[in-house]
Amino acid sequence: MKSFFDELYENYHRDLFQFLIYMVKDRDLAEDLVQDVYIKVIKSYESFSGRSTEKTWLFSIARHVAIDHFRKQKRKRNKIMEFFDWSEKGEQLRDHETLPDEVAVQKDEVQRVYRALDECTVDQRSVIILRFIQGMSIQETAEILEWSESKVKTTQHRAMKALKTIMGQEDKGGGEREEA
């Protein structure tokens, strides 16, 4: 077990951490989630059957950990929204957190893509990160997301269309974007 874990850590820790930073946009939170992933890896080591590669298994766990985090955050936001009467002021809680230094790349065009990625759905963001940032194949992405390859292709197509629309709206000076 120890050598298996050490090998996983050595081979994939950097990519795993980067994936989670792209997903949650917070270095400290990504570090916490990486620890959660490794805890799940240790707990589920015995159930790893080898039907997928170690990398796709690890990233699948990471994706589920990130989604669980988003669900918890949504529940917390909903509780806060229920506690306060926001209807009078029409206010909503918004997350205006800036990108971590590791993600904020120097070129403006890349920064625009990252900002536009925040506007995409979690599924679209997952596909874009896995396919284009992590450089995984459609098959590997499908295994990680536990989807068919055609669903990965469809989601990728919709994500690219959404990014194009979002970035086009930004070029025109903002405004409401169309739903893709």
mmCIF file of C-alpha atoms in Angstrom, residues 2-116:
data_model
loop_
_atom_site.group_PDB
_atom_site.id
_atom_site.type_symbol
_atom_site.label_atom_id
_atom_site.label_comp_id
_atom_site.label_asym_id
_atom_site.label_seq_id
_atom_site.Cartn_x
_atom_site.Cartn_y
_atom_site.Cartn_z
ATOM 1 C CA LYS A 2 2.737 2.459 0.967
ATOM 2 C CA SER A 3 4.628 2.022 -2.307
ATOM 3 C CA PHE A 4 1.374 2.337 -4.278
ATOM 4 C CA PHE A 5 0.512 5.561 -2.458
ATOM 5 C CA ASP A 6 4.050 6.928 -2.805
ATOM 6 C CA GLU A 7 3.975 6.204 -6.531
ATOM 7 C CA LEU A 8 0.592 7.911 -6.949
ATOM 8 C CA TYR A 9 1.813 10.918 -5.019
ATOM 9 C CA GLU A 10 5.086 11.160 -6.922
ATOM 10 C CA ASN A 11 3.508 10.776 -10.354
ATOM 11 C CA TYR A 12 0.312 12.805 -10.032
ATOM 12 C CA HIS A 13 0.416 15.159 -7.056
ATOM 13 C CA ARG A 14 1.316 18.238 -9.071
ATOM 14 C CA ASP A 15 -1.373 17.608 -11.714
ATOM 15 C CA LEU A 16 -3.930 16.763 -9.042
ATOM 16 C CA PHE A 17 -3.198 19.960 -7.119
ATOM 17 C CA GLN A 18 -3.329 22.022 -10.309
ATOM 18 C CA PHE A 19 -6.659 20.438 -11.294
ATOM 19 C CA LEU A 20 -8.179 21.318 -7.930
ATOM 20 C CA ILE A 21 -6.838 24.886 -8.047
ATOM 21 C CA TYR A 22 -8.501 25.350 -11.441
ATOM 22 C CA MET A 23 -11.727 23.930 -10.050
ATOM 23 C CA VAL A 24 -11.952 25.910 -6.790
ATOM 24 C CA LYS A 25 -9.759 28.958 -7.517
ATOM 25 C CA ASP A 26 -8.251 28.955 -4.023
ATOM 26 C CA ARG A 27 -4.814 27.609 -3.135
ATOM 27 C CA ASP A 28 -5.544 26.862 0.534
ATOM 28 C CA LEU A 29 -8.828 25.182 -0.279
ATOM 29 C CA ALA A 30 -7.161 23.159 -3.048
ATOM 30 C CA GLU A 31 -4.549 21.965 -0.543
ATOM 31 C CA ASP A 32 -7.327 20.857 1.815
ATOM 32 C CA LEU A 33 -9.172 19.083 -0.979
ATOM 33 C CA VAL A 34 -5.985 17.303 -2.085
ATOM 34 C CA GLN A 35 -5.729 15.918 1.444
ATOM 35 C CA ASP A 36 -9.362 14.778 1.218
ATOM 36 C CA VAL A 37 -8.562 13.040 -2.068
ATOM 37 C CA TYR A 38 -5.630 11.173 -0.539
ATOM 38 C CA ILE A 39 -7.744 10.130 2.445
ATOM 39 C CA LYS A 40 -10.330 8.703 0.038
ATOM 40 C CA VAL A 41 -7.549 6.984 -1.923
ATOM 41 C CA ILE A 42 -6.277 5.293 1.223
ATOM 42 C CA LYS A 43 -9.796 4.260 2.248
ATOM 43 C CA SER A 44 -10.707 2.927 -1.190
ATOM 44 C CA TYR A 45 -7.339 1.400 -2.098
ATOM 45 C CA GLU A 46 -8.666 -2.126 -1.638
ATOM 46 C CA SER A 47 -11.552 -1.468 -4.045
ATOM 47 C CA PHE A 48 -9.326 -0.221 -6.891
ATOM 48 C CA SER A 49 -9.864 -2.902 -9.504
ATOM 49 C CA GLY A 50 -7.533 -1.621 -12.207
ATOM 50 C CA ARG A 51 -10.305 -1.233 -14.796
ATOM 51 C CA SER A 52 -9.007 2.289 -15.366
ATOM 52 C CA THR A 53 -5.551 3.752 -15.005
ATOM 53 C CA GLU A 54 -4.394 4.964 -11.620
ATOM 54 C CA LYS A 55 -4.441 8.515 -12.992
ATOM 55 C CA THR A 56 -8.064 8.392 -14.147
ATOM 56 C CA TRP A 57 -9.087 6.761 -10.851
ATOM 57 C CA LEU A 58 -7.308 9.492 -8.868
ATOM 58 C CA PHE A 59 -8.786 12.334 -10.933
ATOM 59 C CA SER A 60 -12.238 10.793 -10.690
ATOM 60 C CA ILE A 61 -11.922 10.881 -6.902
ATOM 61 C CA ALA A 62 -10.666 14.483 -7.096
ATOM 62 C CA ARG A 63 -13.604 15.536 -9.237
ATOM 63 C CA HIS A 64 -16.055 13.992 -6.779
ATOM 64 C CA VAL A 65 -14.323 15.724 -3.869
ATOM 65 C CA ALA A 66 -14.589 19.085 -5.692
ATOM 66 C CA ILE A 67 -18.267 18.529 -6.496
ATOM 67 C CA ASP A 68 -18.947 17.585 -2.864
ATOM 68 C CA HIS A 69 -17.270 20.846 -1.834
ATOM 69 C CA PHE A 70 -19.451 22.850 -4.264
ATOM 70 C CA ARG A 71 -22.578 21.137 -2.917
ATOM 71 C CA LYS A 72 -21.626 21.972 0.670
ATOM 72 C CA GLN A 73 -20.961 25.597 -0.305
ATOM 73 C CA LYS A 74 -24.318 25.826 -2.052
ATOM 74 C CA ARG A 75 -26.098 24.478 1.030
ATOM 75 C CA LYS A 76 -24.271 27.018 3.220
ATOM 76 C CA ARG A 77 -25.217 29.871 0.856
ATOM 77 C CA ASN A 78 -28.826 28.727 0.824
ATOM 78 C CA LYS A 79 -28.915 28.689 4.636
ATOM 79 C CA ILE A 80 -27.504 32.214 4.752
ATOM 80 C CA MET A 81 -29.992 33.372 2.136
ATOM 81 C CA GLU A 82 -32.847 31.861 4.146
ATOM 82 C CA PHE A 83 -31.638 33.496 7.366
ATOM 83 C CA PHE A 84 -31.549 37.026 5.982
ATOM 84 C CA ASP A 85 -34.383 38.730 4.152
ATOM 85 C CA TRP A 86 -32.605 39.759 0.978
ATOM 86 C CA SER A 87 -35.783 40.438 -0.961
ATOM 87 C CA GLU A 88 -36.137 44.045 0.240
ATOM 88 C CA LYS A 89 -32.750 45.108 -1.034
ATOM 89 C CA GLY A 90 -32.545 42.645 -3.900
ATOM 90 C CA GLU A 91 -29.026 41.796 -2.828
ATOM 91 C CA GLN A 92 -27.350 38.472 -3.446
ATOM 92 C CA LEU A 93 -24.173 37.036 -2.092
ATOM 93 C CA ARG A 94 -21.524 36.898 -4.769
ATOM 94 C CA ASP A 95 -18.085 35.432 -4.750
ATOM 95 C CA HIS A 96 -15.666 38.001 -6.172
ATOM 96 C CA GLU A 97 -12.555 36.117 -5.182
ATOM 97 C CA THR A 98 -9.583 36.720 -7.437
ATOM 98 C CA LEU A 99 -7.651 33.921 -9.066
ATOM 99 C CA PRO A 100 -4.652 32.571 -7.146
ATOM 100 C CA ASP A 101 -1.202 33.623 -8.283
ATOM 101 C CA GLU A 102 -0.508 30.161 -9.663
ATOM 102 C CA VAL A 103 -3.501 30.411 -11.994
ATOM 103 C CA ALA A 104 -3.221 34.055 -13.032
ATOM 104 C CA VAL A 105 -1.096 33.680 -16.136
ATOM 105 C CA GLN A 106 0.652 36.737 -17.548
ATOM 106 C CA LYS A 107 -1.005 36.884 -20.951
ATOM 107 C CA ASP A 108 -4.326 38.764 -21.068
ATOM 108 C CA GLU A 109 -5.929 36.273 -23.435
ATOM 109 C CA VAL A 110 -5.273 33.347 -21.101
ATOM 110 C CA GLN A 111 -6.613 35.356 -18.146
ATOM 111 C CA ARG A 112 -9.760 36.062 -20.153
ATOM 112 C CA VAL A 113 -10.242 32.347 -20.780
ATOM 113 C CA TYR A 114 -9.879 31.597 -17.068
ATOM 114 C CA ARG A 115 -12.430 34.300 -16.188
ATOM 115 C CA ALA A 116 -14.793 32.982 -18.839
#
